XYZ file of C-alpha atoms in Angstrom:
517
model
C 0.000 0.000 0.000
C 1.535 3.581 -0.491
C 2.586 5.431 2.183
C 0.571 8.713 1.753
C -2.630 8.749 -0.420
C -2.857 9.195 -3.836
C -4.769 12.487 -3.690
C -6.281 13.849 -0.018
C -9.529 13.808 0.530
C -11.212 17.387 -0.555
C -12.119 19.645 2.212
C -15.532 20.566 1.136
C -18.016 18.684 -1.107
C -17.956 19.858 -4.272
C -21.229 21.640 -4.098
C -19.637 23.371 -1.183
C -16.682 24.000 -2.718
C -18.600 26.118 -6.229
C -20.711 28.150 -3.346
C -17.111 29.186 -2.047
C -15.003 30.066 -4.963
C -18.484 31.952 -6.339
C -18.204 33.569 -2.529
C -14.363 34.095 -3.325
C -14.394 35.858 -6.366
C -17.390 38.144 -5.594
C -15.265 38.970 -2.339
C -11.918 39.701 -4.801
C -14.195 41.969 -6.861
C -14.794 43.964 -3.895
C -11.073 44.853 -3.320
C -10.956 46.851 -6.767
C -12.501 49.716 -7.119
C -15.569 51.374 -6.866
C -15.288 49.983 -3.235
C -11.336 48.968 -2.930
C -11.765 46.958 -0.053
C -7.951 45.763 0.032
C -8.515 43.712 2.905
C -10.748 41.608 1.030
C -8.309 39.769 -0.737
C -7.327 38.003 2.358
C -11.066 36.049 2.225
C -11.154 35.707 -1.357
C -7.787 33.860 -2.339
C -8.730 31.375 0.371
C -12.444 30.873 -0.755
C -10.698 30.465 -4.008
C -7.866 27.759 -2.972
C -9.714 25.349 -0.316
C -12.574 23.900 -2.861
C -9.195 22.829 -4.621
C -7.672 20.557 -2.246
C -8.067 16.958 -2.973
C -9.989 17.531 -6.144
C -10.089 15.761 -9.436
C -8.710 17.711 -12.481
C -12.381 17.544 -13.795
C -13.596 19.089 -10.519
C -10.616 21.338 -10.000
C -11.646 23.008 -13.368
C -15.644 22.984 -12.103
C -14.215 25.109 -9.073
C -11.592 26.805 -11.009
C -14.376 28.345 -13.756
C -16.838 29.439 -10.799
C -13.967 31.373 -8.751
C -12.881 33.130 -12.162
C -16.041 33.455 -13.759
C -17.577 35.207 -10.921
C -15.134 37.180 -10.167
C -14.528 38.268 -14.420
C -17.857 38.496 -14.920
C -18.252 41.510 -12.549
C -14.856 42.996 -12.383
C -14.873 43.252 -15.881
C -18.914 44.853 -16.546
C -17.461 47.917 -17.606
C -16.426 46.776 -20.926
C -20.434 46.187 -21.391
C -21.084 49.974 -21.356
C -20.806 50.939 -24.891
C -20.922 47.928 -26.976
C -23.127 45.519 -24.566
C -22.909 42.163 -23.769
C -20.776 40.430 -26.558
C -17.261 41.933 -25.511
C -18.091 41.570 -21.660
C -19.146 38.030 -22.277
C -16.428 37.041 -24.729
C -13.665 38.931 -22.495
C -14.737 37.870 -19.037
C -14.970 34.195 -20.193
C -11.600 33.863 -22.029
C -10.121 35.028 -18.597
C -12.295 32.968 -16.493
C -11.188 29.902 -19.095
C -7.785 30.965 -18.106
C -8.343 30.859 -14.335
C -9.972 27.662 -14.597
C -7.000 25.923 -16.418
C -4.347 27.157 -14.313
C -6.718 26.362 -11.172
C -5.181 22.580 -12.613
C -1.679 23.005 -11.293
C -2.229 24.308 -8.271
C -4.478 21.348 -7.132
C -1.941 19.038 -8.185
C 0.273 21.076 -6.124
C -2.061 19.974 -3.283
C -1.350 16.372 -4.537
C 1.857 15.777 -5.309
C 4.261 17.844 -3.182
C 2.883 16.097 -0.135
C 3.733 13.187 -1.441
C 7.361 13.696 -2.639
C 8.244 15.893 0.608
C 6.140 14.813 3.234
C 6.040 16.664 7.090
C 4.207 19.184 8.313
C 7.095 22.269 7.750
C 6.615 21.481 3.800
C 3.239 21.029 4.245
C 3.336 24.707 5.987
C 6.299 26.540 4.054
C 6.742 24.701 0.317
C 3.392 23.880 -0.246
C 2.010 27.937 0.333
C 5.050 28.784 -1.691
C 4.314 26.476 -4.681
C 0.650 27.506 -4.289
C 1.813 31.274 -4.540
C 4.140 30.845 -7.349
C 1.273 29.101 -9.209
C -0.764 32.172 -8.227
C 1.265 34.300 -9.783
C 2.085 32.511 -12.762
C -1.727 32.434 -13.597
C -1.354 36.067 -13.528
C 1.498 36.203 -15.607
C -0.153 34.045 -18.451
C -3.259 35.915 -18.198
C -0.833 39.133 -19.242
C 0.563 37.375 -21.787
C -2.318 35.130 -24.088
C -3.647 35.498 -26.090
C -2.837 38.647 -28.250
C -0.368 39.641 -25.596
C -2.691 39.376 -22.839
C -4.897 41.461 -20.484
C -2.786 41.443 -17.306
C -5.761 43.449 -15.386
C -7.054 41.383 -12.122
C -3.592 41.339 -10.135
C -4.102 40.896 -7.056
C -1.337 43.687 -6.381
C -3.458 46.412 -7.819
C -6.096 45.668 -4.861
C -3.433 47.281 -2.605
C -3.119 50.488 -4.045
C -5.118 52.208 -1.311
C -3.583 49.990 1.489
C -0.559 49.629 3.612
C 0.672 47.094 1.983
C 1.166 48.927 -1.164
C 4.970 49.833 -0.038
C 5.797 45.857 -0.858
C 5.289 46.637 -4.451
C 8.652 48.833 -4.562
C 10.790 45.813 -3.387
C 8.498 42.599 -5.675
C 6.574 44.467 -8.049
C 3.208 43.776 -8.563
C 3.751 39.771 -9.037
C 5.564 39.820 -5.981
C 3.165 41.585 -3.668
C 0.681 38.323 -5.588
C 3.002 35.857 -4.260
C 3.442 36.925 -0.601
C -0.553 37.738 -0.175
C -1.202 34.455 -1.200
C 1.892 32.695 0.589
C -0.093 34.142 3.138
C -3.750 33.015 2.581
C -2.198 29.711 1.820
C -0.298 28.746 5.233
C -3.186 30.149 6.885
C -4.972 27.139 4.883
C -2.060 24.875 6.076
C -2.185 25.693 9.568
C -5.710 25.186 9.799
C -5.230 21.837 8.194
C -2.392 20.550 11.089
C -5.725 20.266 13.486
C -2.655 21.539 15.721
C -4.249 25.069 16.433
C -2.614 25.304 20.169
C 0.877 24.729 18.525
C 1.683 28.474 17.874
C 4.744 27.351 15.884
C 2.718 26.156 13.008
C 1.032 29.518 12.316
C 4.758 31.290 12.384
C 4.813 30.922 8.363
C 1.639 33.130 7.987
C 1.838 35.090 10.742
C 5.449 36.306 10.432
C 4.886 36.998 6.791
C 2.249 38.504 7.548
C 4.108 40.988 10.087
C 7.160 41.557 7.632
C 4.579 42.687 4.985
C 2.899 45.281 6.946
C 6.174 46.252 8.666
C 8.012 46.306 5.040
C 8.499 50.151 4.366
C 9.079 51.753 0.709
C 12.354 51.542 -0.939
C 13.930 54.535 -0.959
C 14.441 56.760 -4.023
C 16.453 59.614 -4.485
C 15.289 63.372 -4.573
C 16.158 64.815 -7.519
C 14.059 67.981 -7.287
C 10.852 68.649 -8.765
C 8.825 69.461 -11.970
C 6.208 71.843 -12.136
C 3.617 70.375 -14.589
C 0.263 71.694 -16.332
C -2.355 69.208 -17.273
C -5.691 69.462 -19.088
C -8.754 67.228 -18.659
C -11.287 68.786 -21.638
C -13.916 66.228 -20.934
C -14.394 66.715 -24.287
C -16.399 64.196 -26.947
C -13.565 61.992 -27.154
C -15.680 58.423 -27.110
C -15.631 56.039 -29.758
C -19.130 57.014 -30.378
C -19.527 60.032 -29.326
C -21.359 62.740 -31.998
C -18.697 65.214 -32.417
C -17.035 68.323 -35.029
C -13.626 68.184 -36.480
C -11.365 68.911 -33.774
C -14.380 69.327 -30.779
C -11.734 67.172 -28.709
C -9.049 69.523 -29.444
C -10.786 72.642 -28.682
C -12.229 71.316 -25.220
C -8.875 70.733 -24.366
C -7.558 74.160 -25.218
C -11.051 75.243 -23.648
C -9.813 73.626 -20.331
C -5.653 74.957 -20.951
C -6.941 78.204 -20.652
C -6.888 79.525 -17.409
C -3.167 78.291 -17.081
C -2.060 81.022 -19.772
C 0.208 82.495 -18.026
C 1.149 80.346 -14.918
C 4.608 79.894 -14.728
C 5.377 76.008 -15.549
C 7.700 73.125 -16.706
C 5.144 71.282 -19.228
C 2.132 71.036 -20.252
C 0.384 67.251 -20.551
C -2.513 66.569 -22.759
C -4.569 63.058 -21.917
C -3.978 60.208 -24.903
C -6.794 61.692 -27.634
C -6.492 64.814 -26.895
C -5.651 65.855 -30.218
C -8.781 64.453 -32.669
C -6.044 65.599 -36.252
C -2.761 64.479 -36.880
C -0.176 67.381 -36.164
C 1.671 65.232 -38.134
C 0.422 65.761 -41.242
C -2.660 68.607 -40.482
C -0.526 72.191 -40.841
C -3.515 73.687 -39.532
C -3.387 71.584 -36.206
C 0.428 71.903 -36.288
C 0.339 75.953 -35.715
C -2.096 75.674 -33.088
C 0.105 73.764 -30.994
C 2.588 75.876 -31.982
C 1.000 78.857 -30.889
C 0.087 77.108 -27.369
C 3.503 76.343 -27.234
C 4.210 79.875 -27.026
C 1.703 81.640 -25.043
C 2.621 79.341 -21.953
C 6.263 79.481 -22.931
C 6.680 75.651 -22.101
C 7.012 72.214 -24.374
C 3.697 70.239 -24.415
C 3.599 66.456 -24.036
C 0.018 65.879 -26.308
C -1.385 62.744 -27.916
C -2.923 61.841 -31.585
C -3.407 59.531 -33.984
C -0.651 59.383 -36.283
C -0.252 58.089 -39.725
C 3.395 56.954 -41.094
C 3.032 55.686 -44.398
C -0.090 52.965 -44.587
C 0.746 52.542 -40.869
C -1.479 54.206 -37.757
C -0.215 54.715 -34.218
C -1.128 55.940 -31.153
C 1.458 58.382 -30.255
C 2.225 60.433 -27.563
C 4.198 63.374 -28.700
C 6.625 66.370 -27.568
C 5.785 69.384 -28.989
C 8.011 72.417 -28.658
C 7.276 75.878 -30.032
C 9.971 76.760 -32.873
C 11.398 73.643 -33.241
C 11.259 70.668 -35.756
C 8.169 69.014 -33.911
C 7.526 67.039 -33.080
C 10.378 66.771 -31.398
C 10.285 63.356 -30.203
C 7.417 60.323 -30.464
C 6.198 57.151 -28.623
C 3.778 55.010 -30.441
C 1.648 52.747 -27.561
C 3.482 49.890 -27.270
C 0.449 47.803 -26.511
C -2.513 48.760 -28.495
C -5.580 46.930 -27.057
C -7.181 43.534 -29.415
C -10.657 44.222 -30.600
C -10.247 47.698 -29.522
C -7.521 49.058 -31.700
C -7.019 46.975 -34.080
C -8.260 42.807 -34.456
C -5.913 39.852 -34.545
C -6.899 37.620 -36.793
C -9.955 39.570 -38.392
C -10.832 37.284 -41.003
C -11.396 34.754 -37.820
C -13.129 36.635 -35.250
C -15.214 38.308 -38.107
C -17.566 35.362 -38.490
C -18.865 35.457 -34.931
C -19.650 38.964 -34.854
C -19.372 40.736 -38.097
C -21.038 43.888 -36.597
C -18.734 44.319 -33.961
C -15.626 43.798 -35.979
C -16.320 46.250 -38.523
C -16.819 49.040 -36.294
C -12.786 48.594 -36.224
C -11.606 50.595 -39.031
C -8.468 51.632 -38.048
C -5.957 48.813 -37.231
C -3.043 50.501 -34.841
C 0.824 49.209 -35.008
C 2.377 48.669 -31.901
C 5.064 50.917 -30.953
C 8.859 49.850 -30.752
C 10.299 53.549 -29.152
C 11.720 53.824 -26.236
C 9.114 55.158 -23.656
C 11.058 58.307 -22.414
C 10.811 62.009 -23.828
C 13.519 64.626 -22.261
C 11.989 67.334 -20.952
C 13.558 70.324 -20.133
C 16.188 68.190 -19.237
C 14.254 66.395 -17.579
C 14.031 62.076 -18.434
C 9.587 61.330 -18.302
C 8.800 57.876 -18.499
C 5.567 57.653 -20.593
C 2.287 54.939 -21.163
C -0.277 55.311 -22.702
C -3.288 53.967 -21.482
C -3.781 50.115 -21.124
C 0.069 50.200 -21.502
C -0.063 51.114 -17.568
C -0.754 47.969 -17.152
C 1.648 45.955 -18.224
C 5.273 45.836 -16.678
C 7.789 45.951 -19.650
C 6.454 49.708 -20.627
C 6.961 51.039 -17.412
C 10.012 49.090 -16.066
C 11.427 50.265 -19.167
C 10.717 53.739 -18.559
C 12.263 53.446 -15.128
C 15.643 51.567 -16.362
C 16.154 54.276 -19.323
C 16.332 57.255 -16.463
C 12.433 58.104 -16.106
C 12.420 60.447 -13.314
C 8.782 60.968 -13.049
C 5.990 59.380 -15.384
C 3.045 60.926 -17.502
C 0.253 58.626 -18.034
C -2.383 59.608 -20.805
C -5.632 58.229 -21.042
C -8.905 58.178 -22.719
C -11.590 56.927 -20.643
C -14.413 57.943 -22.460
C -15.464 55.186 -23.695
C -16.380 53.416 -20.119
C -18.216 56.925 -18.335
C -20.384 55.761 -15.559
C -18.218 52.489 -14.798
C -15.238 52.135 -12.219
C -12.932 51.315 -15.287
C -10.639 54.813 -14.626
C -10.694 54.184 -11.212
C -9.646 50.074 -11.394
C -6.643 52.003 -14.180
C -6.173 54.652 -12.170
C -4.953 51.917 -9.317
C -2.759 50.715 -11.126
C -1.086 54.195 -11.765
C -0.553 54.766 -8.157
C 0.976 51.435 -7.478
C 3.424 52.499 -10.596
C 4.225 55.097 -8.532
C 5.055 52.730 -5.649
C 6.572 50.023 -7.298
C 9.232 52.624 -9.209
C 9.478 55.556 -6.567
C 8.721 57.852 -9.187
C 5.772 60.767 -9.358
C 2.862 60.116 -11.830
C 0.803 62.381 -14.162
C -2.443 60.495 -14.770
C -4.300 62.922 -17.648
C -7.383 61.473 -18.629
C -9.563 63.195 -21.295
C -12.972 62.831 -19.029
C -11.216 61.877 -15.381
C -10.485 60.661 -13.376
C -7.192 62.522 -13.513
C -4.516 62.456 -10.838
C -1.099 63.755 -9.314
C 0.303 61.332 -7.690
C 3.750 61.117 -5.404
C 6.008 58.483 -5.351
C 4.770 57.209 -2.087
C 1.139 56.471 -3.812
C -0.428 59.813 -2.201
C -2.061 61.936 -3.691
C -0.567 65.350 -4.859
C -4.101 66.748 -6.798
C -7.137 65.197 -8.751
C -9.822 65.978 -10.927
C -12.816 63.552 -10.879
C -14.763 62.119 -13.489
C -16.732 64.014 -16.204
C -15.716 67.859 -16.001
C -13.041 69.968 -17.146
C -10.482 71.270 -15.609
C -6.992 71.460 -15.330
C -4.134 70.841 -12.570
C -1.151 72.372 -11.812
C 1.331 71.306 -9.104
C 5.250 70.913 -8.646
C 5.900 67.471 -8.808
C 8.775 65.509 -7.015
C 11.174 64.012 -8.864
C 13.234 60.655 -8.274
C 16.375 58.850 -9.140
C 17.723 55.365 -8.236
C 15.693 51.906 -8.860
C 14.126 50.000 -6.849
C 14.425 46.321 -6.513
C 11.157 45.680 -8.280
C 12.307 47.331 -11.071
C 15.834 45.812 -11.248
C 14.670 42.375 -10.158
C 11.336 42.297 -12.018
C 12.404 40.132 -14.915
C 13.610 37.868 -12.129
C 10.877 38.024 -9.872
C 8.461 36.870 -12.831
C 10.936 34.046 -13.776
C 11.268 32.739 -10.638
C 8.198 32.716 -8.810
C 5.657 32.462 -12.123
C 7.451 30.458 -14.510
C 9.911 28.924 -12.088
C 6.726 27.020 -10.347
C 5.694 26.119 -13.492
C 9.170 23.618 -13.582
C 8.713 22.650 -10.254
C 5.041 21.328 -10.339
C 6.429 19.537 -13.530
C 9.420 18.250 -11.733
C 6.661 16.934 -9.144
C 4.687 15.395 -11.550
C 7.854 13.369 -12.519
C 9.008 12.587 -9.344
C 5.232 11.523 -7.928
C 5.029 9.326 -10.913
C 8.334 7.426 -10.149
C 7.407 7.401 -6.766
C 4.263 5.577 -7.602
C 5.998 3.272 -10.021
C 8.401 1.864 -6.922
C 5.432 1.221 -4.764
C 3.627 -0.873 -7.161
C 6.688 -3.018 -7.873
C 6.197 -6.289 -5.761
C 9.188 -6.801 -3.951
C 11.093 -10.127 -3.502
């Protein structure tokens, strides 16, 4: 007979188990905004892990699909506003598919590292690490497939308006994942020793738990500050919003206005902003020329721009007398299905309707994401590029001193979808000890320190402007110099040991079923 069990027995019934990851991922929608309840998190990962334990792959992937499913379905009802139900549905699912599949390794994770390295300190320190690694790696594939990925429901980002936030400048975003749910999962563990007066075997959660609320920022260095203009015209700028030739561009200069004449550094402009090419439009050209010079400072604006049969959307510094503009970055990540559709003669036959509203098919950009301003190095995204780690560690590593983020929200008014992005701007600022300019053409728009605080806003759906010195930083922080790392070895790393598991559970098995002599 083997030693230890083939798979343990599950902790719930599997009807039990479905109630709880639904419970779970209802609870992990709660930690993003609207309501940001970052505590949360610490109920939903485990609702989401113990209906795991001791399951089948077939029933792993039945709890799997009703944790991410319930949790997709309404952390992602914003992208229902405008277009309805198909691109909700169709998104929401794909990711819940995801979460589902990789809900597969972790319950074998549950099954075979027991079995390979038995005792209770495995059970209680490799097992929540595994689980945590395979956490994170889900996360990491989810911001990678398809089409590049939609790297949106970290569980970092729930932390932006927490104290836990600071972890993010020494792990990054993935990190801050792994030790939340190293966390949730030796809590698991230690409830599972049936050894509750033995305080030693709640040291592994509890002591993490300690050094993650104790953990304090990495430092950055002052390097003085910026004193930055931005605009929020709240101007027509949604896809189908009924608007003139250049309404978007006048709202803006409608909201510049009252800055005419303030004394400052630069002037940013939200992604959209301009609704012409500068590029190629003389008439637009001059009249960012002649804003150039009336507030006797370079503006960082955004357009649509056309290079040969090739569109981009390009942030651009514009300075008044000089060969402008002076310096471009094309979005490095322009969004499938929203800027341009992968595979269009596929995806066409589904929902022909849909698909042709996309006209325009956007290249992705290849630049690097810093302008100098005024001497100054300003690491740049645009939009859903905030989200994803290469733009911004990028900035950071190539000198970025403070970042300008420019958005165009107006497609999702009335939803929490610029708050949820507007998170993750503020744990950018964290993560990289660096200032952020979050411009958004309708809000909500933000100065934000490099401690996460917040320096000035404008909320959603007026116009308005902001004006503010901004700190400035040098140095890197460990999540930024260790984030290639980070990913490799907790994500992907976990990924070779649950296969290295696998290997070693199956030879294991093999000896015990040979009859000895």
């Amino acid at each position: 007979m083997p030693e230890h069990p083939v798979r343990p027995r599950p902790l719930l019934p599997l009807w039990v188990a479905v109630v709880a990851a639904i419970a779970g991922g209802l609870l992990f929608t709660s930690a993003y905004p609207p309501l940001g309840w970052w505590p949360m998190v610490f109920a939903a990962v485990p609702l989401g892990l113990i209906g795991l334990v001791g399951r089948s792959i077939p029933t792993a992937l039945v709890v799997g699909l009703a944790f991410g499913a319930s949790f997709t379905l309404t952390n992602l009802a914003f992208t229902a506003r405008y277009l309805g139900p198909v691109p909700w549905l169709a998104l929401s699912l794909l990711e819940a598919v995801l979460m589902m599949a990789l809900a597969v390794p972790i319950t074998l994770a549950y099954r075979w590292l027991p079995r390979v390295l038995p005792g209770r300190w495995w059970a209680l320190v490799a097992l929540p690490a595994l689980v945590a690694g395979l956490w994170t790696l889900r996360e990491l594939v989810q911001g990678t497939f398809p089409y590049g990925g939609f790297p949106w429901g970290r569980i970092g980002v729930t932390q932006a308006g927490g104290p836990l936030a600071d972890a993010a400048s020494w792990g990054g975003m993935s990190g801050l994942t792994f030790v939340i749910v190293f966390v949730c999962t030796a809590a698991i563990e230690y409830a599972r020793q049936r050894r509750l007066r033995d305080i030693r075997t709640a040291l592994p959660a509890a002591l993490t738990l300690v050094a993650l609320f104790a953990l304090p920022q990495f430092p950055t260095i002052d390097a003085g500050t910026l004193r930055v203009g931005a605009a929020q015209g709240n101007g027509p700028s949604g896809y189908f919003d009924r608007r003139a030739a250049n309404d978007v561009l006048n709202a803006q200069l409608a909201a510049t206005a009252p800055m005419i004449g303030e004394d400052m550094d630069v002037l940013v402009w939200p992604e959209g902003a301009v609704d012409s090419d500068p590029t190629r439009d003389p008439v637009t050209a001059s009249v960012l020329d002649s804003l150039a010079e009336r507030i006797d400072a370079p503006l960082v604006i955004a357009a649509v721009t056309q290079r040969g049969s090739e569109y981009f959307n390009s942030s651009l510094l514009w300075e008044a007398g000089a060969d402008d503009p002076v310096q471009v970055y094309d979005k490095r990540h322009p969004v499938p299905f929203g800027e341009y559709v992968p595979d269009r003669w596929l995806w066409r036959q589904f929902a022909p309707d849909l698909i042709d509203l996309i006209q325009r098919e956007y290249t992705p950009g290849v630049a690097v994401p810093v302008f100098e301003v005024e001497g100054v190095p300003v690491g740049l995204a645009i939009c859903f590029d905030v989200i994803y780690d290469d733009v911004v560690w990028d900035g950071a590593n190539n000198g970025a001193e403070v970042f300008f983020f420019q958005t165009n929200n107006a497609d999702f008014r009335g939803t929490s979808e610029n708050l949820q992005q507007l998170s993750f701007a503020r744990m950018r600022a964290v993560e990289t000890g660096r200032s952020v300019v979050n411009i958004s053409t309708v809000g909500t728009s933000q100065f934000i320190a490099p401690d996460g605080a917040e320096i000035a806003e404008l909320g959603a759906d007026v116009a308005g402007h902001l004006l503010a010195d901004v700190p400035l930083r040098t140095g890197l922080t460990p999540a930024v110099v260790l984030g290639p790392w980070i990913h490799g070895v907790l994500g992907w790393g976990s990924a070779a040991v649950i296969v290295l598991l696998g290997v070693a559970t199956g030879l294991r098995g093999r000896r015990e079923k040979t009859p000895t002599r």
